[in-house]
PDB file of C-alpha atoms in Angstrom:
ATOM      1  CA  UNK G   1       0.000   0.000   0.000  1.00 88.00           C
ATOM      2  CA  UNK G   2       1.283   3.432  -0.970  1.00 92.00           C
ATOM      3  CA  UNK G   3       1.728   5.600   2.112  1.00 95.00           C
ATOM      4  CA  UNK G   4       2.869   9.224   2.237  1.00 97.00           C
ATOM      5  CA  UNK G   5       3.062  10.878   5.647  1.00 98.00           C
ATOM      6  CA  UNK G   6       3.714  14.609   5.934  1.00 98.00           C
ATOM      7  CA  UNK G   7       4.957  16.402   9.009  1.00 98.00           C
ATOM      8  CA  UNK G   8       6.459  19.723  10.020  1.00 98.00           C
ATOM      9  CA  UNK G   9       3.536  22.092   9.640  1.00 97.00           C
ATOM     10  CA  UNK G  10       2.492  24.560  12.284  1.00 97.00           C
ATOM     11  CA  UNK G  11       1.922  28.182  13.204  1.00 98.00           C
ATOM     12  CA  UNK G  12       4.640  30.615  12.180  1.00 98.00           C
ATOM     13  CA  UNK G  13       4.920  34.387  12.035  1.00 98.00           C
ATOM     14  CA  UNK G  14       5.224  36.237   8.717  1.00 98.00           C
ATOM     15  CA  UNK G  15       8.797  36.097   7.520  1.00 97.00           C
ATOM     16  CA  UNK G  16       9.438  32.861   9.370  1.00 98.00           C
ATOM     17  CA  UNK G  17      10.545  29.448   8.168  1.00 98.00           C
ATOM     18  CA  UNK G  18       9.343  25.867   8.270  1.00 98.00           C
ATOM     19  CA  UNK G  19      10.644  22.563   6.960  1.00 98.00           C
ATOM     20  CA  UNK G  20       8.062  20.055   5.798  1.00 98.00           C
ATOM     21  CA  UNK G  21       8.871  16.366   5.454  1.00 98.00           C
ATOM     22  CA  UNK G  22       7.085  13.586   3.624  1.00 98.00           C
ATOM     23  CA  UNK G  23       7.991   9.980   4.392  1.00 98.00           C
ATOM     24  CA  UNK G  24       7.094   7.521   1.648  1.00 98.00           C
ATOM     25  CA  UNK G  25       6.582   3.761   1.651  1.00 96.00           C
ATOM     26  CA  UNK G  26       4.842   1.057  -0.345  1.00 94.00           C
ATOM     27  CA  UNK G  27       6.358   1.865  -3.726  1.00 94.00           C
ATOM     28  CA  UNK G  28       9.755   2.210  -5.363  1.00 95.00           C
ATOM     29  CA  UNK G  29      10.561   5.756  -4.297  1.00 96.00           C
ATOM     30  CA  UNK G  30      13.271   6.400  -6.886  1.00 96.00           C
ATOM     31  CA  UNK G  31      10.914   5.578  -9.756  1.00 94.00           C
ATOM     32  CA  UNK G  32       8.875   8.732  -9.253  1.00 94.00           C
ATOM     33  CA  UNK G  33       9.080  12.471  -9.238  1.00 94.00           C
ATOM     34  CA  UNK G  34       7.733  13.869  -5.980  1.00 97.00           C
ATOM     35  CA  UNK G  35       5.562  16.977  -5.735  1.00 96.00           C
ATOM     36  CA  UNK G  36       4.224  19.373  -3.145  1.00 98.00           C
ATOM     37  CA  UNK G  37       0.777  20.879  -3.570  1.00 98.00           C
ATOM     38  CA  UNK G  38      -1.174  23.215  -1.327  1.00 98.00           C
ATOM     39  CA  UNK G  39      -4.820  23.933  -0.727  1.00 97.00           C
ATOM     40  CA  UNK G  40      -6.206  26.939   1.075  1.00 96.00           C
ATOM     41  CA  UNK G  41      -9.554  26.450   2.866  1.00 94.00           C
ATOM     42  CA  UNK G  42     -12.385  26.154   0.360  1.00 93.00           C
ATOM     43  CA  UNK G  43     -10.051  26.480  -2.602  1.00 94.00           C
ATOM     44  CA  UNK G  44      -8.614  24.173  -5.239  1.00 94.00           C
ATOM     45  CA  UNK G  45      -5.304  22.340  -5.440  1.00 95.00           C
ATOM     46  CA  UNK G  46      -2.282  24.440  -6.385  1.00 95.00           C
ATOM     47  CA  UNK G  47       1.013  22.912  -7.423  1.00 95.00           C
ATOM     48  CA  UNK G  48       4.011  24.237  -5.479  1.00 97.00           C
ATOM     49  CA  UNK G  49       7.199  22.285  -6.233  1.00 97.00           C
ATOM     50  CA  UNK G  50       8.610  19.053  -7.603  1.00 96.00           C
ATOM     51  CA  UNK G  51      11.845  17.138  -7.505  1.00 97.00           C
ATOM     52  CA  UNK G  52      12.989  14.529 -10.011  1.00 95.00           C
ATOM     53  CA  UNK G  53      13.913  10.941  -9.227  1.00 94.00           C
ATOM     54  CA  UNK G  54      17.376  11.626  -7.849  1.00 94.00           C
ATOM     55  CA  UNK G  55      17.040  15.197  -6.610  1.00 94.00           C
ATOM     56  CA  UNK G  56      19.121  16.691  -9.386  1.00 94.00           C
ATOM     57  CA  UNK G  57      16.348  18.711 -10.996  1.00 95.00           C
ATOM     58  CA  UNK G  58      13.766  20.795  -9.165  1.00 96.00           C
ATOM     59  CA  UNK G  59      11.004  23.169 -10.187  1.00 95.00           C
ATOM     60  CA  UNK G  60       8.956  25.645  -8.190  1.00 96.00           C
ATOM     61  CA  UNK G  61       5.857  27.689  -8.898  1.00 94.00           C
ATOM     62  CA  UNK G  62       6.598  31.339  -9.588  1.00 92.00           C
ATOM     63  CA  UNK G  63       4.902  32.468  -6.380  1.00 93.00           C
ATOM     64  CA  UNK G  64       7.386  30.525  -4.215  1.00 93.00           C
ATOM     65  CA  UNK G  65      10.501  30.800  -6.386  1.00 89.00           C
ATOM     66  CA  UNK G  66      13.438  31.928  -4.281  1.00 92.00           C
ATOM     67  CA  UNK G  67      11.598  31.269  -0.996  1.00 97.00           C
ATOM     68  CA  UNK G  68      10.892  27.514  -1.078  1.00 98.00           C
ATOM     69  CA  UNK G  69      13.325  24.687  -1.814  1.00 98.00           C
ATOM     70  CA  UNK G  70      12.357  21.096  -2.512  1.00 98.00           C
ATOM     71  CA  UNK G  71      14.751  18.196  -1.994  1.00 98.00           C
ATOM     72  CA  UNK G  72      14.726  14.454  -1.349  1.00 98.00           C
ATOM     73  CA  UNK G  73      16.735  11.845   0.500  1.00 98.00           C
ATOM     74  CA  UNK G  74      16.394   8.562  -1.370  1.00 97.00           C
ATOM     75  CA  UNK G  75      18.183   6.654   1.369  1.00 97.00           C
ATOM     76  CA  UNK G  76      15.356   7.610   3.719  1.00 97.00           C
ATOM     77  CA  UNK G  77      12.515   7.650   1.165  1.00 98.00           C
ATOM     78  CA  UNK G  78      11.732  11.192   2.225  1.00 98.00           C
ATOM     79  CA  UNK G  79      11.027  14.437   0.391  1.00 98.00           C
ATOM     80  CA  UNK G  80      11.379  17.856   1.991  1.00 98.00           C
ATOM     81  CA  UNK G  81      10.065  21.360   1.436  1.00 98.00           C
ATOM     82  CA  UNK G  82      12.129  24.102   3.030  1.00 98.00           C
ATOM     83  CA  UNK G  83       9.985  27.236   3.288  1.00 98.00           C
ATOM     84  CA  UNK G  84      11.441  30.627   4.123  1.00 98.00           C
ATOM     85  CA  UNK G  85      10.076  34.159   3.963  1.00 97.00           C
ATOM     86  CA  UNK G  86       6.625  32.848   4.720  1.00 98.00           C
ATOM     87  CA  UNK G  87       3.681  35.123   3.987  1.00 97.00           C
ATOM     88  CA  UNK G  88       0.100  35.115   5.241  1.00 97.00           C
ATOM     89  CA  UNK G  89      -1.095  33.884   1.852  1.00 96.00           C
ATOM     90  CA  UNK G  90       1.152  30.806   2.140  1.00 98.00           C
ATOM     91  CA  UNK G  91      -1.282  29.519   4.769  1.00 98.00           C
ATOM     92  CA  UNK G  92      -2.745  26.244   3.516  1.00 98.00           C
ATOM     93  CA  UNK G  93      -2.790  22.495   3.856  1.00 98.00           C
ATOM     94  CA  UNK G  94       0.348  21.184   2.199  1.00 98.00           C
ATOM     95  CA  UNK G  95       0.299  17.751   0.581  1.00 98.00           C
ATOM     96  CA  UNK G  96       3.053  15.692  -0.942  1.00 97.00           C
ATOM     97  CA  UNK G  97       2.066  13.482  -3.809  1.00 95.00           C
ATOM     98  CA  UNK G  98       3.350  11.308  -6.577  1.00 94.00           C
ATOM     99  CA  UNK G  99       1.633   9.698  -9.498  1.00 88.00           C
ATOM    100  CA  UNK G 100       0.418   6.795  -7.374  1.00 88.00           C
ATOM    101  CA  UNK G 101      -0.448   8.372  -4.059  1.00 92.00           C
ATOM    102  CA  UNK G 102      -1.124  11.404  -1.869  1.00 94.00           C
ATOM    103  CA  UNK G 103      -0.368  12.175   1.745  1.00 96.00           C
ATOM    104  CA  UNK G 104      -2.867  13.276   4.372  1.00 97.00           C
ATOM    105  CA  UNK G 105      -1.434  16.786   4.514  1.00 97.00           C
ATOM    106  CA  UNK G 106       0.197  19.066   7.061  1.00 98.00           C
ATOM    107  CA  UNK G 107      -1.294  22.432   7.959  1.00 98.00           C
ATOM    108  CA  UNK G 108       0.767  25.595   7.660  1.00 98.00           C
ATOM    109  CA  UNK G 109      -0.609  28.751   9.250  1.00 98.00           C
ATOM    110  CA  UNK G 110       1.225  32.037   8.814  1.00 98.00           C
ATOM    111  CA  UNK G 111      -0.066  34.661  11.195  1.00 97.00           C
ATOM    112  CA  UNK G 112       1.163  37.277  13.616  1.00 95.00           C
TER     113      UNK G 112
ATOM    114  CA  UNK E   1      -7.656  30.844 -13.597  1.00 54.00           C
ATOM    115  CA  UNK E   2      -6.396  27.269 -13.615  1.00 61.00           C
ATOM    116  CA  UNK E   3      -4.009  25.996 -16.243  1.00 86.00           C
ATOM    117  CA  UNK E   4      -6.186  22.991 -17.111  1.00 96.00           C
ATOM    118  CA  UNK E   5      -9.884  23.465 -17.813  1.00 97.00           C
ATOM    119  CA  UNK E   6     -12.538  21.333 -16.148  1.00 97.00           C
ATOM    120  CA  UNK E   7     -16.261  21.904 -15.799  1.00 98.00           C
ATOM    121  CA  UNK E   8     -16.957  23.493 -12.422  1.00 97.00           C
ATOM    122  CA  UNK E   9     -19.806  21.137 -11.620  1.00 97.00           C
ATOM    123  CA  UNK E  10     -21.623  18.099 -12.939  1.00 97.00           C
ATOM    124  CA  UNK E  11     -24.415  15.923 -11.692  1.00 97.00           C
ATOM    125  CA  UNK E  12     -25.755  12.458 -12.332  1.00 96.00           C
ATOM    126  CA  UNK E  13     -28.178   9.915 -10.981  1.00 97.00           C
ATOM    127  CA  UNK E  14     -27.264   6.644  -9.288  1.00 97.00           C
ATOM    128  CA  UNK E  15     -26.412   3.993 -11.853  1.00 97.00           C
ATOM    129  CA  UNK E  16     -25.630   6.453 -14.629  1.00 97.00           C
ATOM    130  CA  UNK E  17     -22.247   7.121 -16.192  1.00 97.00           C
ATOM    131  CA  UNK E  18     -20.683  10.534 -16.379  1.00 97.00           C
ATOM    132  CA  UNK E  19     -17.552  11.849 -18.066  1.00 98.00           C
ATOM    133  CA  UNK E  20     -15.469  14.735 -16.743  1.00 98.00           C
ATOM    134  CA  UNK E  21     -13.179  16.473 -19.211  1.00 98.00           C
ATOM    135  CA  UNK E  22      -9.814  18.111 -18.618  1.00 98.00           C
ATOM    136  CA  UNK E  23      -8.496  20.303 -21.406  1.00 98.00           C
ATOM    137  CA  UNK E  24      -4.959  21.577 -21.689  1.00 97.00           C
ATOM    138  CA  UNK E  25      -2.495  22.122 -24.493  1.00 96.00           C
ATOM    139  CA  UNK E  26       0.038  20.183 -26.504  1.00 96.00           C
ATOM    140  CA  UNK E  27       2.621  21.251 -23.922  1.00 95.00           C
ATOM    141  CA  UNK E  28       0.913  19.419 -21.105  1.00 96.00           C
ATOM    142  CA  UNK E  29      -2.084  17.046 -21.449  1.00 97.00           C
ATOM    143  CA  UNK E  30      -1.515  16.460 -25.132  1.00 96.00           C
ATOM    144  CA  UNK E  31       2.229  16.049 -24.875  1.00 94.00           C
ATOM    145  CA  UNK E  32       2.794  13.308 -22.309  1.00 92.00           C
ATOM    146  CA  UNK E  33       1.274  10.307 -20.587  1.00 94.00           C
ATOM    147  CA  UNK E  34       1.414  11.756 -17.067  1.00 94.00           C
ATOM    148  CA  UNK E  35      -2.201  12.728 -16.490  1.00 97.00           C
ATOM    149  CA  UNK E  36      -3.555  12.008 -13.027  1.00 96.00           C
ATOM    150  CA  UNK E  37      -7.070  12.187 -11.617  1.00 98.00           C
ATOM    151  CA  UNK E  38      -7.727  12.641  -7.914  1.00 97.00           C
ATOM    152  CA  UNK E  39     -10.903  12.482  -5.884  1.00 97.00           C
ATOM    153  CA  UNK E  40     -11.439  14.606  -2.808  1.00 98.00           C
ATOM    154  CA  UNK E  41     -14.302  14.249  -0.359  1.00 97.00           C
ATOM    155  CA  UNK E  42     -15.117  17.234   1.888  1.00 95.00           C
ATOM    156  CA  UNK E  43     -12.602  17.652   4.657  1.00 94.00           C
ATOM    157  CA  UNK E  44     -10.457  14.777   3.397  1.00 96.00           C
ATOM    158  CA  UNK E  45      -7.127  14.514   1.601  1.00 96.00           C
ATOM    159  CA  UNK E  46      -7.185  13.870  -2.132  1.00 96.00           C
ATOM    160  CA  UNK E  47      -6.871  10.305  -3.354  1.00 95.00           C
ATOM    161  CA  UNK E  48      -5.405   9.157  -6.659  1.00 95.00           C
ATOM    162  CA  UNK E  49      -7.975   7.294  -8.732  1.00 96.00           C
ATOM    163  CA  UNK E  50      -6.145   7.220 -12.072  1.00 97.00           C
ATOM    164  CA  UNK E  51      -2.565   7.877 -13.149  1.00 95.00           C
ATOM    165  CA  UNK E  52      -0.775   7.842 -16.491  1.00 96.00           C
ATOM    166  CA  UNK E  53      -4.125   8.643 -18.125  1.00 97.00           C
ATOM    167  CA  UNK E  54      -5.836   5.312 -17.478  1.00 97.00           C
ATOM    168  CA  UNK E  55      -3.998   3.234 -14.879  1.00 96.00           C
ATOM    169  CA  UNK E  56      -5.716   2.519 -11.590  1.00 94.00           C
ATOM    170  CA  UNK E  57      -3.684   2.366  -8.386  1.00 89.00           C
ATOM    171  CA  UNK E  58      -4.204  -0.549  -6.075  1.00 86.00           C
ATOM    172  CA  UNK E  59      -7.546  -0.241  -4.328  1.00 86.00           C
ATOM    173  CA  UNK E  60      -9.146   2.163  -6.777  1.00 91.00           C
ATOM    174  CA  UNK E  61     -12.551   1.208  -8.059  1.00 94.00           C
ATOM    175  CA  UNK E  62     -12.794  -0.264 -11.564  1.00 95.00           C
ATOM    176  CA  UNK E  63     -15.784   2.018 -12.114  1.00 97.00           C
ATOM    177  CA  UNK E  64     -13.227   4.752 -12.807  1.00 98.00           C
ATOM    178  CA  UNK E  65     -11.677   4.785 -16.273  1.00 98.00           C
ATOM    179  CA  UNK E  66      -9.581   7.289 -18.167  1.00 98.00           C
ATOM    180  CA  UNK E  67      -8.747   8.226 -21.711  1.00 98.00           C
ATOM    181  CA  UNK E  68      -7.109  10.989 -23.683  1.00 98.00           C
ATOM    182  CA  UNK E  69      -7.669  12.482 -27.110  1.00 97.00           C
ATOM    183  CA  UNK E  70      -5.465  15.272 -28.287  1.00 97.00           C
ATOM    184  CA  UNK E  71      -5.219  17.900 -25.571  1.00 97.00           C
ATOM    185  CA  UNK E  72      -8.216  16.625 -23.587  1.00 98.00           C
ATOM    186  CA  UNK E  73      -8.201  13.912 -20.960  1.00 98.00           C
ATOM    187  CA  UNK E  74     -11.400  12.361 -19.660  1.00 98.00           C
ATOM    188  CA  UNK E  75     -12.477  10.601 -16.493  1.00 98.00           C
ATOM    189  CA  UNK E  76     -15.505   8.338 -16.792  1.00 98.00           C
ATOM    190  CA  UNK E  77     -17.329   7.111 -13.724  1.00 98.00           C
ATOM    191  CA  UNK E  78     -19.715   4.265 -14.472  1.00 97.00           C
ATOM    192  CA  UNK E  79     -22.531   3.028 -12.268  1.00 97.00           C
ATOM    193  CA  UNK E  80     -22.636   6.220 -10.205  1.00 97.00           C
ATOM    194  CA  UNK E  81     -22.981   5.724  -6.486  1.00 97.00           C
ATOM    195  CA  UNK E  82     -23.733   8.175  -3.697  1.00 97.00           C
ATOM    196  CA  UNK E  83     -20.162   7.792  -2.442  1.00 96.00           C
ATOM    197  CA  UNK E  84     -18.875   9.203  -5.733  1.00 97.00           C
ATOM    198  CA  UNK E  85     -20.145  12.648  -4.758  1.00 98.00           C
ATOM    199  CA  UNK E  86     -16.879  14.570  -4.383  1.00 98.00           C
ATOM    200  CA  UNK E  87     -14.519  17.012  -6.060  1.00 98.00           C
ATOM    201  CA  UNK E  88     -12.409  15.677  -8.914  1.00 98.00           C
ATOM    202  CA  UNK E  89      -9.171  17.252 -10.101  1.00 98.00           C
ATOM    203  CA  UNK E  90      -6.995  16.466 -13.076  1.00 97.00           C
ATOM    204  CA  UNK E  91      -3.265  17.127 -13.150  1.00 96.00           C
ATOM    205  CA  UNK E  92      -0.649  16.896 -15.851  1.00 96.00           C
ATOM    206  CA  UNK E  93       3.081  17.183 -16.145  1.00 93.00           C
ATOM    207  CA  UNK E  94       4.076  19.957 -18.517  1.00 93.00           C
ATOM    208  CA  UNK E  95       6.919  20.505 -20.945  1.00 93.00           C
ATOM    209  CA  UNK E  96       8.306  23.204 -18.672  1.00 89.00           C
ATOM    210  CA  UNK E  97       8.899  20.604 -15.971  1.00 88.00           C
ATOM    211  CA  UNK E  98       6.189  21.649 -13.565  1.00 90.00           C
ATOM    212  CA  UNK E  99       2.764  20.175 -12.886  1.00 92.00           C
ATOM    213  CA  UNK E 100      -0.547  21.795 -13.771  1.00 95.00           C
ATOM    214  CA  UNK E 101      -3.898  21.279 -12.106  1.00 96.00           C
ATOM    215  CA  UNK E 102      -7.437  21.774 -13.221  1.00 96.00           C
ATOM    216  CA  UNK E 103      -9.795  23.926 -11.191  1.00 95.00           C
ATOM    217  CA  UNK E 104     -11.742  20.899 -10.023  1.00 97.00           C
ATOM    218  CA  UNK E 105     -15.186  19.514 -10.809  1.00 98.00           C
ATOM    219  CA  UNK E 106     -17.785  19.124  -8.091  1.00 98.00           C
ATOM    220  CA  UNK E 107     -19.828  16.023  -8.794  1.00 98.00           C
ATOM    221  CA  UNK E 108     -23.278  15.763  -7.290  1.00 97.00           C
ATOM    222  CA  UNK E 109     -25.123  12.449  -7.269  1.00 97.00           C
ATOM    223  CA  UNK E 110     -28.841  13.192  -7.164  1.00 91.00           C
TER     224      UNK E 110
END
């Protein structure tokens, strides 16, 4: 069974930082790109970042470029999202996903 | 405005079949096999129901099927059931290396 478990969310002040993690199991981790997506309350899914199979190529949405960094550790079957310069409008549920599965999400709240 | 276009809402009766479309461009939907459909019930995390256009992950119902023609992918749900009432999103890899989502389709089973 594909399992993706996110952690690391929480309440942070504007300008602060968080590091999200997503631990994967139940599939061959290195076969898949890994993505982060976010969803604000009552809104749709918005793609944030992705990392290729071995972590050598990453892409980020324009609205997080320069603030967020995605990476992966294939030895630990884990993908990360380092978030800096957080803004109020970054508040959302953050999910990691791959072609064959989604996590349950971790909530990020940016507020003073 | 979302990068991929889906109908905002659809409805069907129990037992019927419905098809949800997802239209992109030759740089995304039409240009690769990596089209994914996810289902999201209120207050729940999304769940993959189809990947690579038409493949079902383990545990997904065989009432879900997928296809693609040109720049449009389609999700067909056969034998509609009350539990199918949910939001459905399509996603596609793009030539620029990112991933695009549709705006979501709210399916009502009446």
